Tab-separated table of N, CA and C in Angstrom:
chain	number	residue	atom	x	y	z
A	430	UNK	N	0.903	-1.179	0.137
A	430	UNK	CA	-0.011	0.204	0.033
A	430	UNK	C	0.673	1.168	0.020
A	431	UNK	N	0.554	2.325	-0.750
A	431	UNK	CA	1.310	3.475	-0.931
A	431	UNK	C	1.537	4.041	0.535
A	432	UNK	N	0.502	4.339	1.231
A	432	UNK	CA	0.432	4.833	2.595
A	432	UNK	C	1.472	4.349	3.507
A	433	UNK	N	1.825	3.047	3.157
A	433	UNK	CA	2.848	2.486	4.080
A	433	UNK	C	4.283	2.746	3.695
A	434	UNK	N	4.489	3.407	2.443
A	434	UNK	CA	5.626	3.640	1.863
A	434	UNK	C	6.255	5.094	2.628
A	435	UNK	N	7.537	5.024	3.267
A	435	UNK	CA	8.213	6.099	3.615
A	435	UNK	C	9.595	6.104	2.977
A	436	UNK	N	10.038	7.063	2.218
A	436	UNK	CA	11.352	7.215	1.515
A	436	UNK	C	12.159	8.066	2.546
A	437	UNK	N	13.371	7.586	2.642
A	437	UNK	CA	14.278	8.390	3.710
A	437	UNK	C	15.406	8.862	3.016
A	438	UNK	N	15.779	10.075	3.118
A	438	UNK	CA	16.843	10.538	2.414
A	438	UNK	C	17.715	11.275	3.237
A	439	UNK	N	19.081	10.978	3.363
A	439	UNK	CA	20.092	11.874	3.948
A	439	UNK	C	20.963	12.801	3.240
A	440	UNK	N	20.671	14.139	3.754
A	440	UNK	CA	21.248	15.099	2.793
A	440	UNK	C	21.994	16.143	3.537
A	441	UNK	N	23.082	16.578	2.969
A	441	UNK	CA	23.664	17.771	3.692
A	441	UNK	C	22.835	19.047	3.636
A	442	UNK	N	22.980	19.689	4.656
A	442	UNK	CA	22.288	20.900	5.168
A	442	UNK	C	22.875	21.929	5.452
A	443	UNK	N	22.397	23.083	5.356
A	443	UNK	CA	23.100	24.382	5.937
A	443	UNK	C	22.832	24.583	7.398
A	444	UNK	N	23.318	25.592	8.171
A	444	UNK	CA	22.723	25.760	9.710
A	444	UNK	C	21.461	26.023	9.717
A	445	UNK	N	20.918	26.527	8.655
A	445	UNK	CA	19.405	27.019	8.583
A	445	UNK	C	18.555	25.889	8.249
A	446	UNK	N	19.309	24.476	7.897
A	446	UNK	CA	18.235	23.463	7.743
A	446	UNK	C	18.008	23.017	6.283
A	447	UNK	N	18.437	24.294	5.228
A	447	UNK	CA	17.998	24.058	3.943
A	447	UNK	C	19.122	23.195	3.269
A	448	UNK	N	18.575	22.485	2.292
A	448	UNK	CA	19.468	21.555	1.464
A	448	UNK	C	20.477	22.331	0.537
A	449	UNK	N	21.533	21.688	0.300
A	449	UNK	CA	22.558	22.492	-0.700
A	449	UNK	C	21.939	22.096	-1.755
A	450	UNK	N	21.391	21.121	-2.163
A	450	UNK	CA	20.720	20.845	-3.340
A	450	UNK	C	19.262	20.764	-3.394
A	451	UNK	N	18.511	19.610	-3.877
A	451	UNK	CA	17.048	19.576	-3.735
A	451	UNK	C	16.933	18.186	-4.013
A	452	UNK	N	15.790	17.754	-3.560
A	452	UNK	CA	15.009	16.410	-3.915
A	452	UNK	C	14.054	16.726	-4.986
A	453	UNK	N	14.279	16.110	-6.095
A	453	UNK	CA	13.429	16.120	-7.343
A	453	UNK	C	12.536	15.002	-7.453
A	454	UNK	N	11.603	14.945	-8.325
A	454	UNK	CA	10.743	14.009	-8.636
A	454	UNK	C	11.720	12.777	-8.972
A	455	UNK	N	12.744	13.200	-9.867
A	455	UNK	CA	13.619	12.023	-10.321
A	455	UNK	C	14.104	11.254	-9.128
A	456	UNK	N	14.682	12.020	-8.301
A	456	UNK	CA	15.205	11.322	-7.085
A	456	UNK	C	14.054	10.582	-6.343
A	457	UNK	N	12.957	11.045	-6.238
A	457	UNK	CA	11.837	9.957	-5.604
A	457	UNK	C	11.764	8.950	-6.287
A	458	UNK	N	11.589	8.987	-7.891
A	458	UNK	CA	11.420	7.701	-8.564
A	458	UNK	C	12.581	6.750	-8.257
A	459	UNK	N	13.799	7.416	-8.229
A	459	UNK	CA	15.081	6.431	-7.842
A	459	UNK	C	14.865	5.572	-6.580
A	460	UNK	N	14.296	6.494	-5.595
A	460	UNK	CA	14.027	5.883	-4.189
A	460	UNK	C	13.203	4.829	-4.112
A	461	UNK	N	12.032	5.107	-4.997
A	461	UNK	CA	11.008	4.423	-4.906
A	461	UNK	C	11.631	2.872	-5.654
A	462	UNK	N	12.275	3.000	-6.756
A	462	UNK	CA	12.641	1.830	-7.290
A	462	UNK	C	13.742	1.034	-6.432
A	463	UNK	N	14.483	1.866	-5.629
A	463	UNK	CA	15.653	1.080	-4.791
A	463	UNK	C	14.960	0.666	-3.526
A	464	UNK	N	14.025	1.559	-2.942
A	464	UNK	CA	13.717	1.016	-1.501
A	464	UNK	C	12.338	0.626	-1.487
A	465	UNK	N	11.417	0.571	-2.428
A	465	UNK	CA	9.956	0.096	-2.567
A	465	UNK	C	9.747	-0.820	-3.609
A	466	UNK	N	10.947	-1.032	-4.424
A	466	UNK	CA	10.660	-1.952	-5.793
A	466	UNK	C	9.590	-1.711	-6.631
A	467	UNK	N	9.508	-0.319	-6.674
A	467	UNK	CA	8.284	0.229	-7.533
A	467	UNK	C	8.909	0.949	-8.733
A	468	UNK	N	8.525	0.972	-9.939
A	468	UNK	CA	8.864	1.901	-11.036
A	468	UNK	C	7.809	2.326	-11.466
A	469	UNK	N	7.843	3.840	-11.648
A	469	UNK	CA	6.776	4.444	-11.924
A	469	UNK	C	7.398	5.705	-13.078
A	470	UNK	N	6.451	6.418	-13.853
A	470	UNK	CA	6.679	7.159	-14.823
A	470	UNK	C	6.739	8.549	-14.057
A	471	UNK	N	7.416	9.515	-14.631
A	471	UNK	CA	7.585	10.783	-13.684
A	471	UNK	C	6.537	11.539	-13.624
A	472	UNK	N	5.561	11.282	-14.686
A	472	UNK	CA	4.261	11.873	-14.695
A	472	UNK	C	3.384	11.623	-13.765
A	473	UNK	N	3.507	10.407	-12.920
A	473	UNK	CA	2.534	10.044	-12.269
A	473	UNK	C	2.878	10.412	-10.738
A	474	UNK	N	4.126	10.976	-10.322
A	474	UNK	CA	4.614	11.725	-9.044
A	474	UNK	C	4.613	13.207	-9.262
A	475	UNK	N	3.855	13.594	-7.986
A	475	UNK	CA	3.974	15.106	-7.981
A	475	UNK	C	4.351	15.484	-6.478
A	476	UNK	N	5.023	16.553	-6.246
A	476	UNK	CA	5.584	17.177	-4.919
A	476	UNK	C	4.973	18.519	-5.249
A	477	UNK	N	4.539	18.932	-3.775
A	477	UNK	CA	3.991	20.563	-3.903
A	477	UNK	C	5.399	21.431	-3.857
A	478	UNK	N	5.143	22.242	-4.822
A	478	UNK	CA	6.494	23.135	-4.951
A	478	UNK	C	7.457	22.566	-6.033
A	479	UNK	N	7.111	21.349	-6.588
A	479	UNK	CA	8.168	20.760	-7.540
A	479	UNK	C	9.393	20.129	-6.887
A	480	UNK	N	9.984	20.306	-6.037
A	480	UNK	CA	11.058	19.925	-5.302
A	480	UNK	C	11.267	20.086	-3.649
A	481	UNK	N	11.887	19.363	-3.062
A	481	UNK	CA	12.038	19.427	-1.698
A	481	UNK	C	13.373	20.234	-1.443
A	482	UNK	N	13.500	21.246	-0.664
A	482	UNK	CA	14.692	22.219	-0.555
A	482	UNK	C	15.188	22.132	0.957
A	483	UNK	N	14.619	21.395	1.851
A	483	UNK	CA	14.977	21.705	3.475
A	483	UNK	C	14.564	20.257	3.926
A	484	UNK	N	15.320	20.036	5.042
A	484	UNK	CA	15.001	18.755	6.001
A	484	UNK	C	13.544	19.052	6.682
A	485	UNK	N	13.074	17.518	6.627
A	485	UNK	CA	11.647	17.667	7.109
A	485	UNK	C	10.941	16.305	6.832
A	486	UNK	N	9.593	16.536	7.001
A	486	UNK	CA	8.893	15.225	6.424
A	486	UNK	C	7.970	15.776	5.553
A	487	UNK	N	7.560	15.291	4.137
A	487	UNK	CA	7.220	15.697	3.213
A	487	UNK	C	6.073	14.617	2.635
A	488	UNK	N	5.306	14.977	1.667
A	488	UNK	CA	4.273	13.899	0.994
A	488	UNK	C	4.333	14.264	-0.386
A	489	UNK	N	4.324	13.072	-1.262
A	489	UNK	CA	4.518	13.057	-2.632
A	489	UNK	C	2.971	12.500	-3.184
A	490	UNK	N	2.397	12.756	-4.007
A	490	UNK	CA	1.416	12.409	-4.599
A	490	UNK	C	1.641	11.149	-5.845
A	491	UNK	N	1.020	10.150	-5.639
A	491	UNK	CA	1.159	9.290	-6.741
A	491	UNK	C	-0.220	8.979	-7.486
A	492	UNK	N	-0.185	9.478	-8.691
A	492	UNK	CA	-1.431	9.163	-9.563
A	492	UNK	C	-1.321	7.884	-10.246
A	493	UNK	N	-2.226	6.962	-9.720
A	493	UNK	CA	-2.265	5.507	-10.437
A	493	UNK	C	-2.970	5.526	-11.621
A	494	UNK	N	-4.233	6.191	-11.648
A	494	UNK	CA	-5.021	6.263	-12.859
A	494	UNK	C	-5.772	7.768	-12.642
A	495	UNK	N	-6.738	7.848	-13.352
A	495	UNK	CA	-7.495	9.140	-13.145
A	495	UNK	C	-8.414	9.226	-11.956
A	496	UNK	N	-8.731	7.989	-11.528
A	496	UNK	CA	-9.768	7.848	-10.442
A	496	UNK	C	-8.838	7.524	-9.090
A	497	UNK	N	-7.677	7.103	-9.358
A	497	UNK	CA	-6.948	6.583	-8.187
A	497	UNK	C	-5.722	7.416	-7.929
A	498	UNK	N	-5.574	7.782	-6.658
A	498	UNK	CA	-4.265	8.605	-6.155
A	498	UNK	C	-4.078	7.857	-4.699
A	499	UNK	N	-2.704	8.072	-4.443
A	499	UNK	CA	-2.232	7.925	-3.098
A	499	UNK	C	-1.098	8.686	-2.839
A	500	UNK	N	-0.706	8.423	-1.795
A	500	UNK	CA	0.283	9.586	-1.125
A	500	UNK	C	1.345	8.517	-0.463
A	501	UNK	N	2.848	9.096	-0.647
A	501	UNK	CA	4.018	8.326	0.119
A	501	UNK	C	4.573	9.499	1.079
A	502	UNK	N	4.995	9.149	1.963
A	502	UNK	CA	6.009	9.919	3.041
A	502	UNK	C	7.223	9.932	2.498
A	503	UNK	N	7.713	11.174	2.417
A	503	UNK	CA	9.153	11.586	2.204
A	503	UNK	C	9.919	12.265	3.508
A	504	UNK	N	10.925	11.535	4.026
A	504	UNK	CA	11.624	12.029	5.250
A	504	UNK	C	12.961	12.292	4.791
A	505	UNK	N	13.369	13.581	4.936
A	505	UNK	CA	14.423	14.176	4.591
A	505	UNK	C	15.266	14.540	6.124
A	506	UNK	N	16.517	13.677	6.291
A	506	UNK	CA	17.044	13.802	7.349
A	506	UNK	C	18.372	14.787	6.937
A	507	UNK	N	18.781	15.862	7.801
A	507	UNK	CA	19.857	16.759	7.400
A	507	UNK	C	20.987	16.166	8.022
A	508	UNK	N	22.150	16.297	7.528
A	508	UNK	CA	23.310	15.963	7.942
A	508	UNK	C	24.134	17.238	7.710
A	509	UNK	N	24.713	17.914	9.093
A	509	UNK	CA	25.394	18.832	8.956
A	509	UNK	C	26.959	18.692	8.685
A	510	UNK	N	27.378	19.843	7.908
A	510	UNK	CA	29.061	19.543	7.811
A	510	UNK	C	29.841	19.899	8.911
């Protein structure tokens, strides 16, 4: 079930908690394939704002069909340098 999936990213952050890069839909697709053994097309995944730019907990929407959507959790853990 999609709602049971949590993708975890460990990324370098600034002192303010912002990422030096960002987590994009492509990163989410790669993590889904590696962590949840799911392969999806990039048009089926959306993130509010298009990308994640800070540490925290987020949600991505997965569109399975015109009538069926689900959400997965994305956890971004900051690593300070």
